[in-house]
Tab-separated table of N, CA, C and O in Angstrom:
chain	number	residue	atom	x	y	z
A	1	UNK	N	-4.131	169.338	-91.082
A	1	UNK	CA	-4.244	169.202	-92.522
A	1	UNK	C	-5.428	168.327	-92.928
A	1	UNK	O	-5.839	168.380	-94.060
A	2	UNK	N	-5.940	167.533	-92.025
A	2	UNK	CA	-7.063	166.677	-92.373
A	2	UNK	C	-8.236	167.527	-92.853
A	2	UNK	O	-8.906	167.169	-93.801
A	3	UNK	N	-8.452	168.668	-92.204
A	3	UNK	CA	-9.527	169.554	-92.634
A	3	UNK	C	-9.276	169.995	-94.080
A	3	UNK	O	-10.192	170.063	-94.879
A	4	UNK	N	-8.018	170.295	-94.407
A	4	UNK	CA	-7.667	170.699	-95.763
A	4	UNK	C	-7.983	169.590	-96.755
A	4	UNK	O	-8.534	169.836	-97.819
A	5	UNK	N	-7.677	168.354	-96.396
A	5	UNK	CA	-7.976	167.224	-97.282
A	5	UNK	C	-9.467	167.119	-97.530
A	5	UNK	O	-9.910	166.920	-98.657
A	6	UNK	N	-10.255	167.273	-96.484
A	6	UNK	CA	-11.702	167.195	-96.634
A	6	UNK	C	-12.174	168.313	-97.550
A	6	UNK	O	-13.052	168.119	-98.390
A	7	UNK	N	-11.607	169.489	-97.427
A	7	UNK	CA	-11.982	170.602	-98.282
A	7	UNK	C	-11.687	170.288	-99.740
A	7	UNK	O	-12.476	170.620	-100.615
A	8	UNK	N	-10.550	169.655	-100.026
A	8	UNK	CA	-10.236	169.276	-101.399
A	8	UNK	C	-11.281	168.305	-101.921
A	8	UNK	O	-11.757	168.438	-103.042
A	9	UNK	N	-11.619	167.337	-101.122
A	9	UNK	CA	-12.620	166.366	-101.528
A	9	UNK	C	-13.964	167.011	-101.810
A	9	UNK	O	-14.626	166.703	-102.793
A	10	UNK	N	-14.370	167.931	-100.947
A	10	UNK	CA	-15.629	168.629	-101.142
A	10	UNK	C	-15.570	169.541	-102.371
A	10	UNK	O	-16.511	169.624	-103.144
A	11	UNK	N	-14.445	170.204	-102.551
A	11	UNK	CA	-14.288	171.129	-103.667
A	11	UNK	C	-14.346	170.410	-105.002
A	11	UNK	O	-15.017	170.838	-105.927
A	12	UNK	N	-13.665	169.292	-105.092
A	12	UNK	CA	-13.555	168.594	-106.368
A	12	UNK	C	-14.463	167.381	-106.491
A	12	UNK	O	-14.619	166.831	-107.575
A	13	UNK	N	-15.023	166.917	-105.397
A	13	UNK	CA	-15.886	165.757	-105.441
A	13	UNK	C	-15.118	164.446	-105.561
A	13	UNK	O	-15.640	163.472	-106.107
A	14	UNK	N	-13.892	164.402	-105.065
A	14	UNK	CA	-13.057	163.201	-105.153
A	14	UNK	C	-12.874	162.570	-103.791
A	14	UNK	O	-12.894	163.242	-102.763
A	15	UNK	N	-12.646	161.267	-103.808
A	15	UNK	CA	-12.304	160.550	-102.581
A	15	UNK	C	-10.804	160.691	-102.330
A	15	UNK	O	-10.037	161.087	-103.202
A	16	UNK	N	-10.427	160.326	-101.135
A	16	UNK	CA	-9.044	160.397	-100.659
A	16	UNK	C	-8.058	159.781	-101.668
A	16	UNK	O	-7.095	160.420	-102.077
A	17	UNK	N	-8.319	158.557	-102.084
A	17	UNK	CA	-7.399	157.874	-102.995
A	17	UNK	C	-7.408	158.497	-104.388
A	17	UNK	O	-6.393	158.471	-105.088
A	18	UNK	N	-8.518	159.080	-104.793
A	18	UNK	CA	-8.592	159.720	-106.106
A	18	UNK	C	-7.743	160.993	-106.148
A	18	UNK	O	-7.050	161.255	-107.132
A	19	UNK	N	-7.802	161.771	-105.089
A	19	UNK	CA	-6.978	162.986	-105.040
A	19	UNK	C	-5.503	162.615	-105.082
A	19	UNK	O	-4.715	163.232	-105.793
A	20	UNK	N	-5.110	161.603	-104.330
A	20	UNK	CA	-3.721	161.147	-104.337
A	20	UNK	C	-3.287	160.768	-105.747
A	20	UNK	O	-2.206	161.157	-106.212
A	21	UNK	N	-4.126	160.041	-106.434
A	21	UNK	CA	-3.823	159.620	-107.799
A	21	UNK	C	-3.704	160.819	-108.738
A	21	UNK	O	-2.787	160.889	-109.557
A	22	UNK	N	-4.603	161.755	-108.625
A	22	UNK	CA	-4.606	162.927	-109.500
A	22	UNK	C	-3.354	163.779	-109.303
A	22	UNK	O	-2.757	164.238	-110.274
A	23	UNK	N	-2.959	163.983	-108.060
A	23	UNK	CA	-1.764	164.817	-107.835
A	23	UNK	C	-0.474	164.030	-107.987
A	23	UNK	O	0.609	164.591	-107.943
A	24	UNK	N	-0.590	162.718	-108.192
A	24	UNK	CA	0.581	161.907	-108.508
A	24	UNK	C	1.401	161.428	-107.327
A	24	UNK	O	2.615	161.309	-107.413
A	25	UNK	N	0.714	161.156	-106.211
A	25	UNK	CA	1.413	160.613	-105.046
A	25	UNK	C	0.686	159.359	-104.581
A	25	UNK	O	-0.451	159.105	-104.981
A	26	UNK	N	1.355	158.598	-103.747
A	26	UNK	CA	0.702	157.404	-103.212
A	26	UNK	C	-0.372	157.816	-102.213
A	26	UNK	O	-0.347	158.919	-101.652
A	27	UNK	N	-1.298	156.905	-101.994
A	27	UNK	CA	-2.346	157.181	-101.019
A	27	UNK	C	-1.740	157.355	-99.631
A	27	UNK	O	-2.189	158.181	-98.844
A	28	UNK	N	-0.699	156.579	-99.350
A	28	UNK	CA	-0.027	156.697	-98.056
A	28	UNK	C	0.597	158.071	-97.848
A	28	UNK	O	0.484	158.650	-96.770
A	29	UNK	N	1.258	158.589	-98.887
A	29	UNK	CA	1.858	159.922	-98.775
A	29	UNK	C	0.771	160.976	-98.611
A	29	UNK	O	0.893	161.882	-97.794
A	30	UNK	N	-0.314	160.848	-99.376
A	30	UNK	CA	-1.407	161.810	-99.227
A	30	UNK	C	-1.971	161.764	-97.808
A	30	UNK	O	-2.249	162.802	-97.213
A	31	UNK	N	-2.108	160.570	-97.256
A	31	UNK	CA	-2.608	160.433	-95.885
A	31	UNK	C	-1.684	161.121	-94.895
A	31	UNK	O	-2.148	161.828	-93.990
A	32	UNK	N	-0.389	160.919	-95.075
A	32	UNK	CA	0.580	161.556	-94.179
A	32	UNK	C	0.543	163.083	-94.331
A	32	UNK	O	0.641	163.819	-93.354
A	33	UNK	N	0.386	163.556	-95.557
A	33	UNK	CA	0.251	164.989	-95.810
A	33	UNK	C	-1.008	165.517	-95.125
A	33	UNK	O	-0.986	166.574	-94.484
A	34	UNK	N	-2.095	164.773	-95.235
A	34	UNK	CA	-3.378	165.204	-94.689
A	34	UNK	C	-3.338	165.383	-93.178
A	34	UNK	O	-4.031	166.246	-92.640
A	35	UNK	N	-2.521	164.597	-92.504
A	35	UNK	CA	-2.437	164.731	-91.036
A	35	UNK	C	-1.242	165.582	-90.606
A	35	UNK	O	-0.968	165.714	-89.424
A	36	UNK	N	-0.538	166.140	-91.598
A	36	UNK	CA	0.544	167.066	-91.275
A	36	UNK	C	1.881	166.437	-90.969
A	36	UNK	O	2.761	167.099	-90.421
A	37	UNK	N	2.082	165.179	-91.324
A	37	UNK	CA	3.337	164.501	-91.008
A	37	UNK	C	4.335	164.497	-92.160
A	37	UNK	O	5.502	164.191	-91.946
A	38	UNK	N	3.884	164.806	-93.376
A	38	UNK	CA	4.763	164.839	-94.541
A	38	UNK	C	4.392	166.017	-95.419
A	38	UNK	O	3.285	166.522	-95.355
A	39	UNK	N	5.322	166.394	-96.261
A	39	UNK	CA	5.053	167.403	-97.285
A	39	UNK	C	4.863	166.693	-98.609
A	39	UNK	O	5.330	165.577	-98.799
A	40	UNK	N	4.203	167.368	-99.515
A	40	UNK	CA	4.061	166.831	-100.864
A	40	UNK	C	5.256	167.265	-101.706
A	40	UNK	O	5.819	168.330	-101.467
A	41	UNK	N	5.594	166.486	-102.715
A	41	UNK	CA	6.619	166.939	-103.662
A	41	UNK	C	6.107	168.185	-104.391
A	41	UNK	O	4.898	168.377	-104.554
A	42	UNK	N	7.027	169.011	-104.848
A	42	UNK	CA	6.661	170.240	-105.532
A	42	UNK	C	5.702	169.981	-106.684
A	42	UNK	O	4.724	170.704	-106.874
A	43	UNK	N	5.952	168.944	-107.447
A	43	UNK	CA	5.096	168.621	-108.592
A	43	UNK	C	3.641	168.389	-108.149
A	43	UNK	O	2.706	168.808	-108.825
A	44	UNK	N	3.451	167.731	-107.021
A	44	UNK	CA	2.098	167.481	-106.516
A	44	UNK	C	1.436	168.789	-106.088
A	44	UNK	O	0.246	168.994	-106.345
A	45	UNK	N	2.199	169.680	-105.434
A	45	UNK	CA	1.647	170.978	-105.063
A	45	UNK	C	1.224	171.763	-106.300
A	45	UNK	O	0.191	172.418	-106.314
A	46	UNK	N	2.015	171.691	-107.355
A	46	UNK	CA	1.680	172.401	-108.591
A	46	UNK	C	0.404	171.849	-109.220
A	46	UNK	O	-0.438	172.604	-109.703
A	47	UNK	N	0.250	170.540	-109.217
A	47	UNK	CA	-0.968	169.931	-109.759
A	47	UNK	C	-2.186	170.342	-108.940
A	47	UNK	O	-3.245	170.641	-109.482
A	48	UNK	N	-2.015	170.351	-107.643
A	48	UNK	CA	-3.103	170.760	-106.758
A	48	UNK	C	-3.464	172.222	-107.016
A	48	UNK	O	-4.654	172.567	-107.096
A	49	UNK	N	-2.464	173.074	-107.188
A	49	UNK	CA	-2.707	174.482	-107.471
A	49	UNK	C	-3.456	174.654	-108.787
A	49	UNK	O	-4.373	175.478	-108.887
A	50	UNK	N	-3.101	173.878	-109.798
A	50	UNK	CA	-3.790	173.957	-111.082
A	50	UNK	C	-5.251	173.543	-110.937
A	50	UNK	O	-6.140	174.147	-111.543
A	51	UNK	N	-5.495	172.522	-110.136
A	51	UNK	CA	-6.873	172.087	-109.913
A	51	UNK	C	-7.682	173.193	-109.243
A	51	UNK	O	-8.817	173.468	-109.629
A	52	UNK	N	-7.100	173.814	-108.234
A	52	UNK	CA	-7.787	174.877	-107.501
A	52	UNK	C	-8.038	176.067	-108.418
A	52	UNK	O	-9.136	176.631	-108.437
A	53	UNK	N	-7.041	176.447	-109.207
A	53	UNK	CA	-7.187	177.563	-110.135
A	53	UNK	C	-8.295	177.282	-111.148
A	53	UNK	O	-9.152	178.134	-111.408
A	54	UNK	N	-8.303	176.089	-111.705
A	54	UNK	CA	-9.328	175.727	-112.674
A	54	UNK	C	-10.708	175.794	-112.048
A	54	UNK	O	-11.656	176.335	-112.630
A	55	UNK	N	-10.845	175.264	-110.849
A	55	UNK	CA	-12.139	175.274	-110.157
A	55	UNK	C	-12.598	176.704	-109.894
A	55	UNK	O	-13.766	177.040	-110.085
A	56	UNK	N	-11.678	177.572	-109.487
A	56	UNK	CA	-12.024	178.967	-109.232
A	56	UNK	C	-12.446	179.665	-110.525
A	56	UNK	O	-13.383	180.449	-110.528
A	57	UNK	N	-11.780	179.367	-111.624
A	57	UNK	CA	-12.160	179.947	-112.909
A	57	UNK	C	-13.569	179.499	-113.290
A	57	UNK	O	-14.348	180.286	-113.814
A	58	UNK	N	-13.885	178.248	-113.032
A	58	UNK	CA	-15.211	177.736	-113.355
A	58	UNK	C	-16.287	178.417	-112.514
A	58	UNK	O	-17.369	178.713	-113.007
A	59	UNK	N	-15.987	178.670	-111.263
A	59	UNK	CA	-16.954	179.325	-110.375
A	59	UNK	C	-17.203	180.771	-110.791
A	59	UNK	O	-18.303	181.279	-110.629
A	60	UNK	N	-16.166	181.426	-111.299
A	60	UNK	CA	-16.258	182.846	-111.634
A	60	UNK	C	-16.813	183.116	-113.018
A	60	UNK	O	-17.033	184.266	-113.372
A	61	UNK	N	-17.039	182.091	-113.824
A	61	UNK	CA	-17.589	182.255	-115.160
A	61	UNK	C	-19.018	181.747	-115.183
A	61	UNK	O	-19.300	180.669	-114.686
A	62	UNK	N	-19.911	182.501	-115.794
A	62	UNK	CA	-21.285	181.995	-115.920
A	62	UNK	C	-21.304	180.712	-116.744
A	62	UNK	O	-20.422	180.498	-117.570
A	63	UNK	N	-22.294	179.857	-116.549
A	63	UNK	CA	-22.347	178.577	-117.270
A	63	UNK	C	-22.221	178.701	-118.784
A	63	UNK	O	-21.648	177.841	-119.423
A	64	UNK	N	-22.711	179.776	-119.382
A	64	UNK	CA	-22.651	179.928	-120.833
A	64	UNK	C	-21.220	180.083	-121.350
A	64	UNK	O	-20.949	179.789	-122.498
A	65	UNK	N	-20.298	180.504	-120.480
A	65	UNK	CA	-18.914	180.699	-120.930
A	65	UNK	C	-17.932	179.844	-120.131
A	65	UNK	O	-16.759	180.139	-120.061
A	66	UNK	N	-18.424	178.791	-119.544
A	66	UNK	CA	-17.539	177.906	-118.769
A	66	UNK	C	-16.463	177.334	-119.664
A	66	UNK	O	-16.692	177.062	-120.837
A	67	UNK	N	-15.300	177.162	-119.108
A	67	UNK	CA	-14.189	176.597	-119.854
A	67	UNK	C	-14.464	175.138	-120.169
A	67	UNK	O	-14.852	174.373	-119.303
A	68	UNK	N	-14.277	174.737	-121.374
A	68	UNK	CA	-14.511	173.358	-121.790
A	68	UNK	C	-13.229	172.539	-121.825
A	68	UNK	O	-13.259	171.337	-121.764
A	69	UNK	N	-12.093	173.207	-121.936
A	69	UNK	CA	-10.815	172.506	-122.025
A	69	UNK	C	-10.352	172.116	-120.625
A	69	UNK	O	-10.252	172.965	-119.740
A	70	UNK	N	-10.047	170.841	-120.403
A	70	UNK	CA	-9.566	170.418	-119.081
A	70	UNK	C	-8.159	170.943	-118.811
A	70	UNK	O	-7.397	171.225	-119.735
A	71	UNK	N	-7.824	171.067	-117.550
A	71	UNK	CA	-6.489	171.486	-117.145
A	71	UNK	C	-5.509	170.354	-117.395
A	71	UNK	O	-5.785	169.201	-117.079
A	72	UNK	N	-4.369	170.665	-117.965
A	72	UNK	CA	-3.316	169.680	-118.173
A	72	UNK	C	-2.534	169.538	-116.879
A	72	UNK	O	-1.788	170.434	-116.491
A	73	UNK	N	-2.703	168.441	-116.180
A	73	UNK	CA	-2.053	168.226	-114.885
A	73	UNK	C	-0.675	167.601	-115.002
A	73	UNK	O	-0.014	167.364	-114.011
A	74	UNK	N	-0.228	167.316	-116.210
A	74	UNK	CA	1.052	166.626	-116.372
A	74	UNK	C	2.211	167.579	-116.578
A	74	UNK	O	3.333	167.144	-116.651
A	75	UNK	N	1.964	168.872	-116.652
A	75	UNK	CA	3.058	169.831	-116.848
A	75	UNK	C	3.282	170.639	-115.624
A	75	UNK	O	2.493	170.745	-114.760
């Protein structure tokens, strides 16, 4: 899972502790998830999925029509 964590960081431009904060888990839990020793709570997986979906939408839209509204990560 460490490779997956690095991919998230590269995809979003966030550090390890920032991703943990964004998905709503402790840095320790994110670290354990990254090495495959723990699972994330469902809510954290959903937030991560929303981030990935938003990023993919941004990549697939030309700059002139990029989405300006941020993703709501609290729902």
